[in-house]
PDB file of C-alpha atoms and ligand atoms in Angstrom:
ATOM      1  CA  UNK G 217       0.000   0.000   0.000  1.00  0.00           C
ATOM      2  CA  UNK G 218       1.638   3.391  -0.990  1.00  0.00           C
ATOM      3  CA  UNK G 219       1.333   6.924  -0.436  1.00  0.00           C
ATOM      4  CA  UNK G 220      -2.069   7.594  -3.249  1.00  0.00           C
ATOM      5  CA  UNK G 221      -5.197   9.767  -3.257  1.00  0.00           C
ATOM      6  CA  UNK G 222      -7.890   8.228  -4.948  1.00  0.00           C
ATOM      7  CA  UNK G 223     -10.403  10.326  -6.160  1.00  0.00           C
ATOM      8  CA  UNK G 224     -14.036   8.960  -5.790  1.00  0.00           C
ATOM      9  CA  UNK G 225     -17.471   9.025  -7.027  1.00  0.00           C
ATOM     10  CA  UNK G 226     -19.565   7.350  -4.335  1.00  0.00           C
ATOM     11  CA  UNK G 227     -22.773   7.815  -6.948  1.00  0.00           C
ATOM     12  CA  UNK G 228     -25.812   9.195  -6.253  1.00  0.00           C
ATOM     13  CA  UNK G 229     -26.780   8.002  -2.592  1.00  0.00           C
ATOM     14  CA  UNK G 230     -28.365   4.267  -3.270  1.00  0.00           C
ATOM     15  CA  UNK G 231     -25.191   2.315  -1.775  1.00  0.00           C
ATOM     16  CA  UNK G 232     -25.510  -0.219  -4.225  1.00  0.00           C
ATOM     17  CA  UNK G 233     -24.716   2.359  -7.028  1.00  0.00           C
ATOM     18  CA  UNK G 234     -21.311   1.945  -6.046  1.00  0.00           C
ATOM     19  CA  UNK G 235     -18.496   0.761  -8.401  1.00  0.00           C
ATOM     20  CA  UNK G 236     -16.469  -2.285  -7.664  1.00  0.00           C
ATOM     21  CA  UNK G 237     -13.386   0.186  -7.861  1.00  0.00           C
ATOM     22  CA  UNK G 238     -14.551   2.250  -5.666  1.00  0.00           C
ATOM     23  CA  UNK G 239     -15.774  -0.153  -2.943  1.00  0.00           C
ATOM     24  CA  UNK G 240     -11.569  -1.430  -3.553  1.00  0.00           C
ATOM     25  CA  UNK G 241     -10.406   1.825  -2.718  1.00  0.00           C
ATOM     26  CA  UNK G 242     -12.333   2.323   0.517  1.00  0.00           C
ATOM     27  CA  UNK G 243     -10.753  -1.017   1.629  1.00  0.00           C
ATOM     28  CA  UNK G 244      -7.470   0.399   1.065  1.00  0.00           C
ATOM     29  CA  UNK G 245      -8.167   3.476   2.951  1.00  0.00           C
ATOM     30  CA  UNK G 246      -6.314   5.096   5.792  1.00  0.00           C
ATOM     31  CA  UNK G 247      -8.247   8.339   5.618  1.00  0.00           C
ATOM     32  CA  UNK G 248     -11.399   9.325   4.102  1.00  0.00           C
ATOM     33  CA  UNK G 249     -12.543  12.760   3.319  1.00  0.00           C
ATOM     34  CA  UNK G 250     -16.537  12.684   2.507  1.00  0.00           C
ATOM     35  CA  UNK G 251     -18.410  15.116   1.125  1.00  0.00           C
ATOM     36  CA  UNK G 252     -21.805  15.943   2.389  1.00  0.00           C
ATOM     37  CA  UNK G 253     -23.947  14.547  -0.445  1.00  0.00           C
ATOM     38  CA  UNK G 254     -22.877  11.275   0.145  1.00  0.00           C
ATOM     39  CA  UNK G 255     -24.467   8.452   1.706  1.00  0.00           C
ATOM     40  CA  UNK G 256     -22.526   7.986   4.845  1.00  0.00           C
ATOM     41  CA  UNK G 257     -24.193   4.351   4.463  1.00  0.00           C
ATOM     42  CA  UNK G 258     -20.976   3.360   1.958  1.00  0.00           C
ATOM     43  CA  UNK G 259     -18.617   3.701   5.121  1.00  0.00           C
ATOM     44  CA  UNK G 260     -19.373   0.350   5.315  1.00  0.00           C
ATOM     45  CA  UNK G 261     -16.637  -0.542   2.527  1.00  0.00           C
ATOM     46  CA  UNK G 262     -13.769   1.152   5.297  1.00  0.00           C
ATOM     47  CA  UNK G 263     -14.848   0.033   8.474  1.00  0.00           C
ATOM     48  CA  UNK G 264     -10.988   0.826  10.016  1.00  0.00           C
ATOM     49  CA  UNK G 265     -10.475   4.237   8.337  1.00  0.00           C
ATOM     50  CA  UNK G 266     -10.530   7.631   9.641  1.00  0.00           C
ATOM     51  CA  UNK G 267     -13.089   9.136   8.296  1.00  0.00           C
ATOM     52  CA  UNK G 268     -12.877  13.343   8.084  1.00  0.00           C
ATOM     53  CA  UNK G 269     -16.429  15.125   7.086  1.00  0.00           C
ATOM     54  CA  UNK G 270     -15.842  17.677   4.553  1.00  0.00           C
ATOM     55  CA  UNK G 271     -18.671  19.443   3.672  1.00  0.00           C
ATOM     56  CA  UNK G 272     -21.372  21.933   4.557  1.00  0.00           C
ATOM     57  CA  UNK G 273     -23.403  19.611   6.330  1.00  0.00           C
ATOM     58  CA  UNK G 274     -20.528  17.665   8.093  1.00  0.00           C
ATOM     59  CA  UNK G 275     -20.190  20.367  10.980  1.00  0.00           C
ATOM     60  CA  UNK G 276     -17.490  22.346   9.164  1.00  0.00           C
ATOM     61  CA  UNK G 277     -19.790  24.653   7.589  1.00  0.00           C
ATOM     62  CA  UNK G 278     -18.227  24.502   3.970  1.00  0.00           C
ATOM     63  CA  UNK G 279     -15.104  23.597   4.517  1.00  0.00           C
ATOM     64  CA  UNK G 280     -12.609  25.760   2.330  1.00  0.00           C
ATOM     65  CA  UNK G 281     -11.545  24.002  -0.622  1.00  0.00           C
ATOM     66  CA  UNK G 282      -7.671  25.416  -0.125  1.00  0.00           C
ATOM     67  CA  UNK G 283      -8.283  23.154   3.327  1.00  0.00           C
ATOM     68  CA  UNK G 284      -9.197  20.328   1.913  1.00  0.00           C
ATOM     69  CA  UNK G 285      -6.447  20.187  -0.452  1.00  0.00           C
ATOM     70  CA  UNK G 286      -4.022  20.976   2.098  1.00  0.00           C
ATOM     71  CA  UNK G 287      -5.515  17.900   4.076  1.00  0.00           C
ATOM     72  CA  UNK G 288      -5.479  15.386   1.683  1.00  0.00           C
ATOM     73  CA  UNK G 289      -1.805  16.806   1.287  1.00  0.00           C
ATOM     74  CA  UNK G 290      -0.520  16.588   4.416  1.00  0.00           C
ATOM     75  CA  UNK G 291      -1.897  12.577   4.626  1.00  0.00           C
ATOM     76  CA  UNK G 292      -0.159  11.615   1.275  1.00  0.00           C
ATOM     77  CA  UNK G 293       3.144  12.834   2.414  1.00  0.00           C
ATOM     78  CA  UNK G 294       2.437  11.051   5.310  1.00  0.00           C
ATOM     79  CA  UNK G 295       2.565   8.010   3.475  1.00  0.00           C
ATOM     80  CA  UNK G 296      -1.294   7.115   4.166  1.00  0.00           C
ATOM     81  CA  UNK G 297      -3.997   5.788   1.715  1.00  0.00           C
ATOM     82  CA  UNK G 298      -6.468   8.613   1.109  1.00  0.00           C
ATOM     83  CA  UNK G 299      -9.445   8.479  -0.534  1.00  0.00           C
ATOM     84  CA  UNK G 300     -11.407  11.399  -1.081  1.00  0.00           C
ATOM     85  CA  UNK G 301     -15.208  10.512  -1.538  1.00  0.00           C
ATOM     86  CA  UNK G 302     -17.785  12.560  -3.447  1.00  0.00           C
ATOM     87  CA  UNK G 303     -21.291  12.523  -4.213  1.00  0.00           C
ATOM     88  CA  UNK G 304     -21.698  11.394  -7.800  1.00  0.00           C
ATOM     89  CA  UNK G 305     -18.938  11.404 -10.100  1.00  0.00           C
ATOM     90  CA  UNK G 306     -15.843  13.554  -8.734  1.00  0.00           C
ATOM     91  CA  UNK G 307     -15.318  14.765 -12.363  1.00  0.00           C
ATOM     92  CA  UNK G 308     -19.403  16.137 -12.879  1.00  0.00           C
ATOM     93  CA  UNK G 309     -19.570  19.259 -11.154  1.00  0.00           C
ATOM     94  CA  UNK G 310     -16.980  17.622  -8.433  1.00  0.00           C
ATOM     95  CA  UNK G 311     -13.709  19.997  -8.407  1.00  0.00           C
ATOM     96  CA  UNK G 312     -12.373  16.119  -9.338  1.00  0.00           C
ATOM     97  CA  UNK G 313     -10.163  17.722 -11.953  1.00  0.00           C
ATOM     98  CA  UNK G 314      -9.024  20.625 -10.273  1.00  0.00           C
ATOM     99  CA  UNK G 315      -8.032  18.578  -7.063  1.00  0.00           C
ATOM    100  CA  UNK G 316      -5.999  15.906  -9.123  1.00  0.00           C
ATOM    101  CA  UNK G 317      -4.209  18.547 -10.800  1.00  0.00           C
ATOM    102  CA  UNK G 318      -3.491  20.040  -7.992  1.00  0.00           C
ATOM    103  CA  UNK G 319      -2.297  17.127  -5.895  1.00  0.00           C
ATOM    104  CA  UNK G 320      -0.309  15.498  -9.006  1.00  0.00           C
ATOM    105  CA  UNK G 321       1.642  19.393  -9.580  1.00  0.00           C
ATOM    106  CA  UNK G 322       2.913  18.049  -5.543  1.00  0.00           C
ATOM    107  CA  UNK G 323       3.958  14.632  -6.832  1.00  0.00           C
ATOM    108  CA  UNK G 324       1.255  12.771  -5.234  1.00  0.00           C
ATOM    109  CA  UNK G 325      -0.037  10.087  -7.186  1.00  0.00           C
ATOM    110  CA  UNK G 326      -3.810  10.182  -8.159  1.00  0.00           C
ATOM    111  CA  UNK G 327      -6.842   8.063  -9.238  1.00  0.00           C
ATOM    112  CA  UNK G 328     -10.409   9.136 -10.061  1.00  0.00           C
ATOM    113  CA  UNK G 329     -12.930   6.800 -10.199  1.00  0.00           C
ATOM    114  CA  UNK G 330     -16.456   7.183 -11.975  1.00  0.00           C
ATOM    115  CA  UNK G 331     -18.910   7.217  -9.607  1.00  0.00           C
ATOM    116  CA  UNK G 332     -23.056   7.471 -11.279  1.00  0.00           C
ATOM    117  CA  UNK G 333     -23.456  11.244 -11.289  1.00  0.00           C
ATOM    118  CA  UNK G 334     -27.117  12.223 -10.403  1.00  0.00           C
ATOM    119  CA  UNK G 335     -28.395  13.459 -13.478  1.00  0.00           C
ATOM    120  CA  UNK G 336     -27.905  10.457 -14.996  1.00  0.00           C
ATOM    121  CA  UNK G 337     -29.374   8.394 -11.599  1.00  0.00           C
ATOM    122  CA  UNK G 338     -32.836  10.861 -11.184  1.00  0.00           C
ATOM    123  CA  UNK G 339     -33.743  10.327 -14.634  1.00  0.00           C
ATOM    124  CA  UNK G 340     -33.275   6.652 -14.753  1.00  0.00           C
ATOM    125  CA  UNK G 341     -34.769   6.224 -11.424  1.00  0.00           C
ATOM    126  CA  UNK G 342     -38.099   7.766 -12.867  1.00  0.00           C
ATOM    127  CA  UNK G 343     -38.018   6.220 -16.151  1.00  0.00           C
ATOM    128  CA  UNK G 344     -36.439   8.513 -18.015  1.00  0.00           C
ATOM    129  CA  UNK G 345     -34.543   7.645 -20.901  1.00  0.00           C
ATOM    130  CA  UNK G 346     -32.605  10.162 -21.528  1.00  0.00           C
ATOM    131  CA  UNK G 347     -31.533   9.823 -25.490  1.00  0.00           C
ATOM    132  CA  UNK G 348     -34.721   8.265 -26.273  1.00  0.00           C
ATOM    133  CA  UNK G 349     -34.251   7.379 -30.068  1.00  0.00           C
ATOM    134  CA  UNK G 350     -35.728   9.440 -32.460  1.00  0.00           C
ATOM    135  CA  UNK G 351     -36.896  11.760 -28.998  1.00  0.00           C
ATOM    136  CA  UNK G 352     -34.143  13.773 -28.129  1.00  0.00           C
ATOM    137  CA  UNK G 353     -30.542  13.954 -29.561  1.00  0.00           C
ATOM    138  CA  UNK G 354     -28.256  13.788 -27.014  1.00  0.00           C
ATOM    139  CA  UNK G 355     -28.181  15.055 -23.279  1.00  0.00           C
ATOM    140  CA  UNK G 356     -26.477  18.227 -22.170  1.00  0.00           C
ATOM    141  CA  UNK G 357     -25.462  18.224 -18.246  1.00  0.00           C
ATOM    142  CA  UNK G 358     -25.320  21.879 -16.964  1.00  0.00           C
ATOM    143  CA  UNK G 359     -25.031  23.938 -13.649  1.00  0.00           C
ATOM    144  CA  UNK G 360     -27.482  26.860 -13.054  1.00  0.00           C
ATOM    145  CA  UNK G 361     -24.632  27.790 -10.075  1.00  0.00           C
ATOM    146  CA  UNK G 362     -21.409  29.189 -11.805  1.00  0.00           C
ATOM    147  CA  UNK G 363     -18.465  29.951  -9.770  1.00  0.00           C
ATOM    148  CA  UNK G 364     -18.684  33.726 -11.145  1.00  0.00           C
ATOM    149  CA  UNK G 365     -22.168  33.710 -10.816  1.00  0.00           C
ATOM    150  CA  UNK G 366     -23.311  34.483 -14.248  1.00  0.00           C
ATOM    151  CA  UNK G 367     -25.668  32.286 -15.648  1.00  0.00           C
ATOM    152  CA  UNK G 368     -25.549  29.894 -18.617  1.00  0.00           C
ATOM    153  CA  UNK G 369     -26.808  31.039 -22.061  1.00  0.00           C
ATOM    154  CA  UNK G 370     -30.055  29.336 -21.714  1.00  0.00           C
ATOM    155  CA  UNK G 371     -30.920  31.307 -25.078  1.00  0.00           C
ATOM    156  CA  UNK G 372     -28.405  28.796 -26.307  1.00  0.00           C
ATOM    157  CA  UNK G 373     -29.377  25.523 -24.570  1.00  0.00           C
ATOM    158  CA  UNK G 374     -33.223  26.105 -25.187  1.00  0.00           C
ATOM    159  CA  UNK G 375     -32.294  25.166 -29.226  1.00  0.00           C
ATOM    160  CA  UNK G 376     -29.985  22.285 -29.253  1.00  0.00           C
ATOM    161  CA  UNK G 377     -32.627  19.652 -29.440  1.00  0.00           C
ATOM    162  CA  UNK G 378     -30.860  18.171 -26.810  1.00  0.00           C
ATOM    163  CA  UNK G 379     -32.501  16.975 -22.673  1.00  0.00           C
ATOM    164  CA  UNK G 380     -31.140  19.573 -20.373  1.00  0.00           C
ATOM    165  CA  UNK G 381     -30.323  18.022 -16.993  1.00  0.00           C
ATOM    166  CA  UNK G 382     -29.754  20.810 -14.490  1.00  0.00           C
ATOM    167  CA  UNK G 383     -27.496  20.454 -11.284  1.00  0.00           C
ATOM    168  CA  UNK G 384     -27.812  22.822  -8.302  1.00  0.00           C
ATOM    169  CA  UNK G 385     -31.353  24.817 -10.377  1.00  0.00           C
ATOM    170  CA  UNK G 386     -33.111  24.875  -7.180  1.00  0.00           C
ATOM    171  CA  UNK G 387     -32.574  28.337  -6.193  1.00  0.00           C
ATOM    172  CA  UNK G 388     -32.339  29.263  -9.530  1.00  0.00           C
ATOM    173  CA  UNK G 389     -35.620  27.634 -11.492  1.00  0.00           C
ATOM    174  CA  UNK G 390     -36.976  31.219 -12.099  1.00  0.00           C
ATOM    175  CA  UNK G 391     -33.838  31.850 -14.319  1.00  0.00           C
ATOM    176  CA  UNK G 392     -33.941  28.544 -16.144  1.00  0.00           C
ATOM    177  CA  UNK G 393     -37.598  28.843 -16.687  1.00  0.00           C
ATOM    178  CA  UNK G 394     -36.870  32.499 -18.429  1.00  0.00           C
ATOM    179  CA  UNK G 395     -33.877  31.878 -20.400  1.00  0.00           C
ATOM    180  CA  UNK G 396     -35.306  28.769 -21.864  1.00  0.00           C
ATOM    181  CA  UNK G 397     -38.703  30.296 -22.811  1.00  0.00           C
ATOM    182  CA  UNK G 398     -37.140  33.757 -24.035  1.00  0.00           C
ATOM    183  CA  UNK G 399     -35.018  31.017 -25.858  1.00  0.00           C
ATOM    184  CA  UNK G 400     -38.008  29.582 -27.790  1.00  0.00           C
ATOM    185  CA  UNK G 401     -38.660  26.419 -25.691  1.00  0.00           C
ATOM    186  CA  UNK G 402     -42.247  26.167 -25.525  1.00  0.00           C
ATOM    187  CA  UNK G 403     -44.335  26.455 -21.786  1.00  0.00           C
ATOM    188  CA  UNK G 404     -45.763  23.009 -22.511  1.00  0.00           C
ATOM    189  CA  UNK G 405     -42.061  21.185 -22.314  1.00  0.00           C
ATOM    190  CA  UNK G 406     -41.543  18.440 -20.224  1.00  0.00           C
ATOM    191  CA  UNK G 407     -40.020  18.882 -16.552  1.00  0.00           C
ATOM    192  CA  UNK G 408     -39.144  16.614 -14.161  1.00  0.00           C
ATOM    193  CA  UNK G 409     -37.562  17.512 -10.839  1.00  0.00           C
ATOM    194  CA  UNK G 410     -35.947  14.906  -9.138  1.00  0.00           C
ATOM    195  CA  UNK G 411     -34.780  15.628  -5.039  1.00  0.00           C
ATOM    196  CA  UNK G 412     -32.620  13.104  -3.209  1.00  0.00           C
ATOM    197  CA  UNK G 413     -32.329  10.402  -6.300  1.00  0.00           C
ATOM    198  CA  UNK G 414     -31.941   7.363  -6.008  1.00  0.00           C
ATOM    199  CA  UNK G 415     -32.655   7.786  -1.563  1.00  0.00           C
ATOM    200  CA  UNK G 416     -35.463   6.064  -0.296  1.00  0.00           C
ATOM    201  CA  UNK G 417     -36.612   9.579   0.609  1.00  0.00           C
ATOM    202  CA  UNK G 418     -36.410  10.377  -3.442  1.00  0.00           C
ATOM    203  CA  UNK G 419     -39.472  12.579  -4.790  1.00  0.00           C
ATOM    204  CA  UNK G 420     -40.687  13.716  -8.208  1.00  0.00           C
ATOM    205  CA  UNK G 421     -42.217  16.465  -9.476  1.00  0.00           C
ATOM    206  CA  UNK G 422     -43.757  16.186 -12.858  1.00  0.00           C
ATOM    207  CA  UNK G 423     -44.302  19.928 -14.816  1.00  0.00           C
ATOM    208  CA  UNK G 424     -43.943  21.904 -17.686  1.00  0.00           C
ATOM    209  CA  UNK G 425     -41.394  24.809 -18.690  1.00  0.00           C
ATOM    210  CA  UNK G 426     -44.705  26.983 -18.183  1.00  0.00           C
ATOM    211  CA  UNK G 427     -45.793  25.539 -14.727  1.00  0.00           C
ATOM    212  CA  UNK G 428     -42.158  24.335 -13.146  1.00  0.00           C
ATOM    213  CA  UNK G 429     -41.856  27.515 -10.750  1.00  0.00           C
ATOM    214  CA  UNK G 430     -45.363  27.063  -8.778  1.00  0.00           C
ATOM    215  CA  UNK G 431     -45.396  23.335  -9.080  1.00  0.00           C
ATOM    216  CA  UNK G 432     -41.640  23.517  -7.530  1.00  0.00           C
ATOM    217  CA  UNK G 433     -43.046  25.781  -4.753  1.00  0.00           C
ATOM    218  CA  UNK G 434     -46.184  23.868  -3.918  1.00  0.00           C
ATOM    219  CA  UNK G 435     -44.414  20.391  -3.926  1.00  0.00           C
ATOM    220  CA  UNK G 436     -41.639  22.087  -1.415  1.00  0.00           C
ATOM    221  CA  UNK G 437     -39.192  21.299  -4.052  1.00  0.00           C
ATOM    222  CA  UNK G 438     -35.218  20.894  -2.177  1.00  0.00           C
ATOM    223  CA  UNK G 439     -32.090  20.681  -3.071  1.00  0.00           C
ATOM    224  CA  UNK G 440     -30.203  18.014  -3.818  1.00  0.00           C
ATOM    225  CA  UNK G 441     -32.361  17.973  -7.142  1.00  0.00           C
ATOM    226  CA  UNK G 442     -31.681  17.467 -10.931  1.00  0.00           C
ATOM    227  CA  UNK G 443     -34.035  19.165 -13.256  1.00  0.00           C
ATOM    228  CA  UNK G 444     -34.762  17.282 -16.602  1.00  0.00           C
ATOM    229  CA  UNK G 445     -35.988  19.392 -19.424  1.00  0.00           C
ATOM    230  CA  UNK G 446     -37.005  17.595 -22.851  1.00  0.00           C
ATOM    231  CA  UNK G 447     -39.696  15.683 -24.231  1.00  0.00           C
ATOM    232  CA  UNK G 448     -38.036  12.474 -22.802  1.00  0.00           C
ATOM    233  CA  UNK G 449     -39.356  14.369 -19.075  1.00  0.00           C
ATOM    234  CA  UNK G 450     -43.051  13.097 -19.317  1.00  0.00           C
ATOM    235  CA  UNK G 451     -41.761   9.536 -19.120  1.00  0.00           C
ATOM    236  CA  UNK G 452     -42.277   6.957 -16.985  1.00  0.00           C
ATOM    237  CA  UNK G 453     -40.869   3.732 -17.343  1.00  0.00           C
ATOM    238  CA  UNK G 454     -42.960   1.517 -14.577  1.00  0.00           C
ATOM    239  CA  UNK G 455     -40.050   0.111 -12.918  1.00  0.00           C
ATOM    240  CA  UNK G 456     -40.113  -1.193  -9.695  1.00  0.00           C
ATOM    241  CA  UNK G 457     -37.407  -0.184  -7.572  1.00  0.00           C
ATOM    242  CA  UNK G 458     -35.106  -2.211  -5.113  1.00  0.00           C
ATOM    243  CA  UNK G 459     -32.907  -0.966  -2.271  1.00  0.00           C
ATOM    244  CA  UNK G 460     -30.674  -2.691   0.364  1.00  0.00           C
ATOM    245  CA  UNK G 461     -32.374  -2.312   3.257  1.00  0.00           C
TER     246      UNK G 461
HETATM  247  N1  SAH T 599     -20.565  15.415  -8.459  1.00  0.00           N
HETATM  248  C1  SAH T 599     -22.004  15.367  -8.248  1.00  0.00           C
HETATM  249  C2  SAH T 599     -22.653  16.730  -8.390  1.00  0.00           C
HETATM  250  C3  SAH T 599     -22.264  17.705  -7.314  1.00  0.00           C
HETATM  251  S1  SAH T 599     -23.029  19.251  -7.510  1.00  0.00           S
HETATM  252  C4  SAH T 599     -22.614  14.353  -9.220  1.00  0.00           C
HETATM  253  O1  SAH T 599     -21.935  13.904 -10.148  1.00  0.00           O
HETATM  254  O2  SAH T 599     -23.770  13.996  -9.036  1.00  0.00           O
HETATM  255  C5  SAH T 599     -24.388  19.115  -6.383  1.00  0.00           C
HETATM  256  C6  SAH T 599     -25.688  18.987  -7.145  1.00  0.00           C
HETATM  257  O3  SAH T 599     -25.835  17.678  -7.635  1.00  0.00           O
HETATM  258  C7  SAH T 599     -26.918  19.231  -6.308  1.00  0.00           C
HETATM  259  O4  SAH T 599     -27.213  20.606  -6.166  1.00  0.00           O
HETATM  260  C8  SAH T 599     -27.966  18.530  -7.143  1.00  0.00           C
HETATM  261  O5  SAH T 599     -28.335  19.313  -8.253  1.00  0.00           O
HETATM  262  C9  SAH T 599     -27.192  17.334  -7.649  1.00  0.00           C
HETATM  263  N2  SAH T 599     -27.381  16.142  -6.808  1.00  0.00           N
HETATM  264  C10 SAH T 599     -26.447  15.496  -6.106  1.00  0.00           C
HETATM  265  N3  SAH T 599     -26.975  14.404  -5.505  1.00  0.00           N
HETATM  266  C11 SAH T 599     -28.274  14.371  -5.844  1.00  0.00           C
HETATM  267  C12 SAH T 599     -29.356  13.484  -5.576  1.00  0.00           C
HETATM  268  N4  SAH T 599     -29.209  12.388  -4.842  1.00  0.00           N
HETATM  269  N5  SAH T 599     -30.555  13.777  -6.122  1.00  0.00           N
HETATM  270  C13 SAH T 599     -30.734  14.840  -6.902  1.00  0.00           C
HETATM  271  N6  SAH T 599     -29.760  15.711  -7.192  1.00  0.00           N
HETATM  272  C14 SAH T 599     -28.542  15.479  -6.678  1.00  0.00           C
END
């Protein structure tokens, strides 16, 4: 066992949306740094680690991501097994990138490993195909949060005949639902809104572009939530859905 920091994606919250690699990795740990969306339920994979909460809701009240990087630092140069553990995939709105790059310019050696980021998860979990054939095109991920706090060019994304799945929109749905219809999406689009995916405690929220604001407010929409935007958002596979208990 060397001096490594793996890079995680724990997935969406259901444990057993886990990878096999990443289940490997928490066996290996030493220390684990855990976000706050995950499911502290996958601790079960490193029952002899440290584990170090991370995020907003861990107690540290967002802890600063210069911190973090420092931590995960000062453990690989002491020789220890890290693994840093994020909700969903640590490269899909994760930092995954920018903490790999910035562990590797130290000389640590780095892993990421896919995790199921929850776009992807919420849609499937309500049976929504995503790329339906001959429904929509292709899928475009994108955050209604930006780190300079402009917003995206929903102009733009409202014609690419592609779903929109939108992380962190909660806050923002009155933008999304204005950019998309100033961008020529029509009111009577397909919306889905998706909180805690893949959780026993998931919810959805069926709407249209038109109708997502009030329907958001009367359901008590929260964050975590994807929003799906497309044709492809009025389905519903019947599925029935199994969880470890
Ligand atoms: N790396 C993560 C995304 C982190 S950004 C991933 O790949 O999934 C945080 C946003 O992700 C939340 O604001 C929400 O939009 C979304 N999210 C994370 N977990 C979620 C869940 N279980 N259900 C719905 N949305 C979730």
């Amino acid at each position: 066992m060397s001096a490594k920091v793996w890079l995680v994606g724990a997935g969406p919250g259901d444990p057993e949306l886990l990878t096999l690699k990443a289940v490997r990795a928490m066996g290996e740990a030493q220390v684990v740094l855990i976000d706050d969306l995950v499911n502290p339920a996958v601790l079960e994979h490193c029952p002899s680690a440290q584990v170090i909460p991370v995020g907003k809701r861990g107690g540290c009240r967002s802890t600063p991501q210069a911190f973090i990087h420092r931590l995960m630092l000062r453990y690989a140069r002491q020789g220890k097994c890290v693994v840093r553990l994020k909700g969903g995939d640590p490269c899909i709105f994760g930092r995954g990138g920018e903490e790999a790059e910035w562990l590797a310019e130290r000389g640590i050696e780095v892993e990421l490993v896919n995790g199921i980021t929850a776009g992807l998860a919420g849609a499937t979990q309500c049976g929504i195909s995503l790329t339906q054939r001959g429904v929509a095109r292709g899928v475009t991920l994108v955050t209604a949060h930006t780190l300079d706090g402009s917003s995206p060019e929903w102009h733009a994304l409202a014609k690419t005949g592609t779903t929109l799945v939108v992380y962190m929109g909660v806050s923002s749905l009155q933008q999304v639902q204005a950019g998309l219809l100033e961008g020529g999406l029509p009111a009577t689009t397909p919306v889905a809104m998706i909180e805690n995916a893949s959780l026993p405690q998931q919810r959805e929220c069926r709407s249209h572009l038109g109708a997502m604001c009030t329907d958001a407010t009367t359901f008590q929409l929260k964050s975590p939530a994807i929003l799906v935007i497309g044709e492809v958002a009025a389905q519903a596979v019947t599925q029935v859905l199994s969880q470890i208990a």
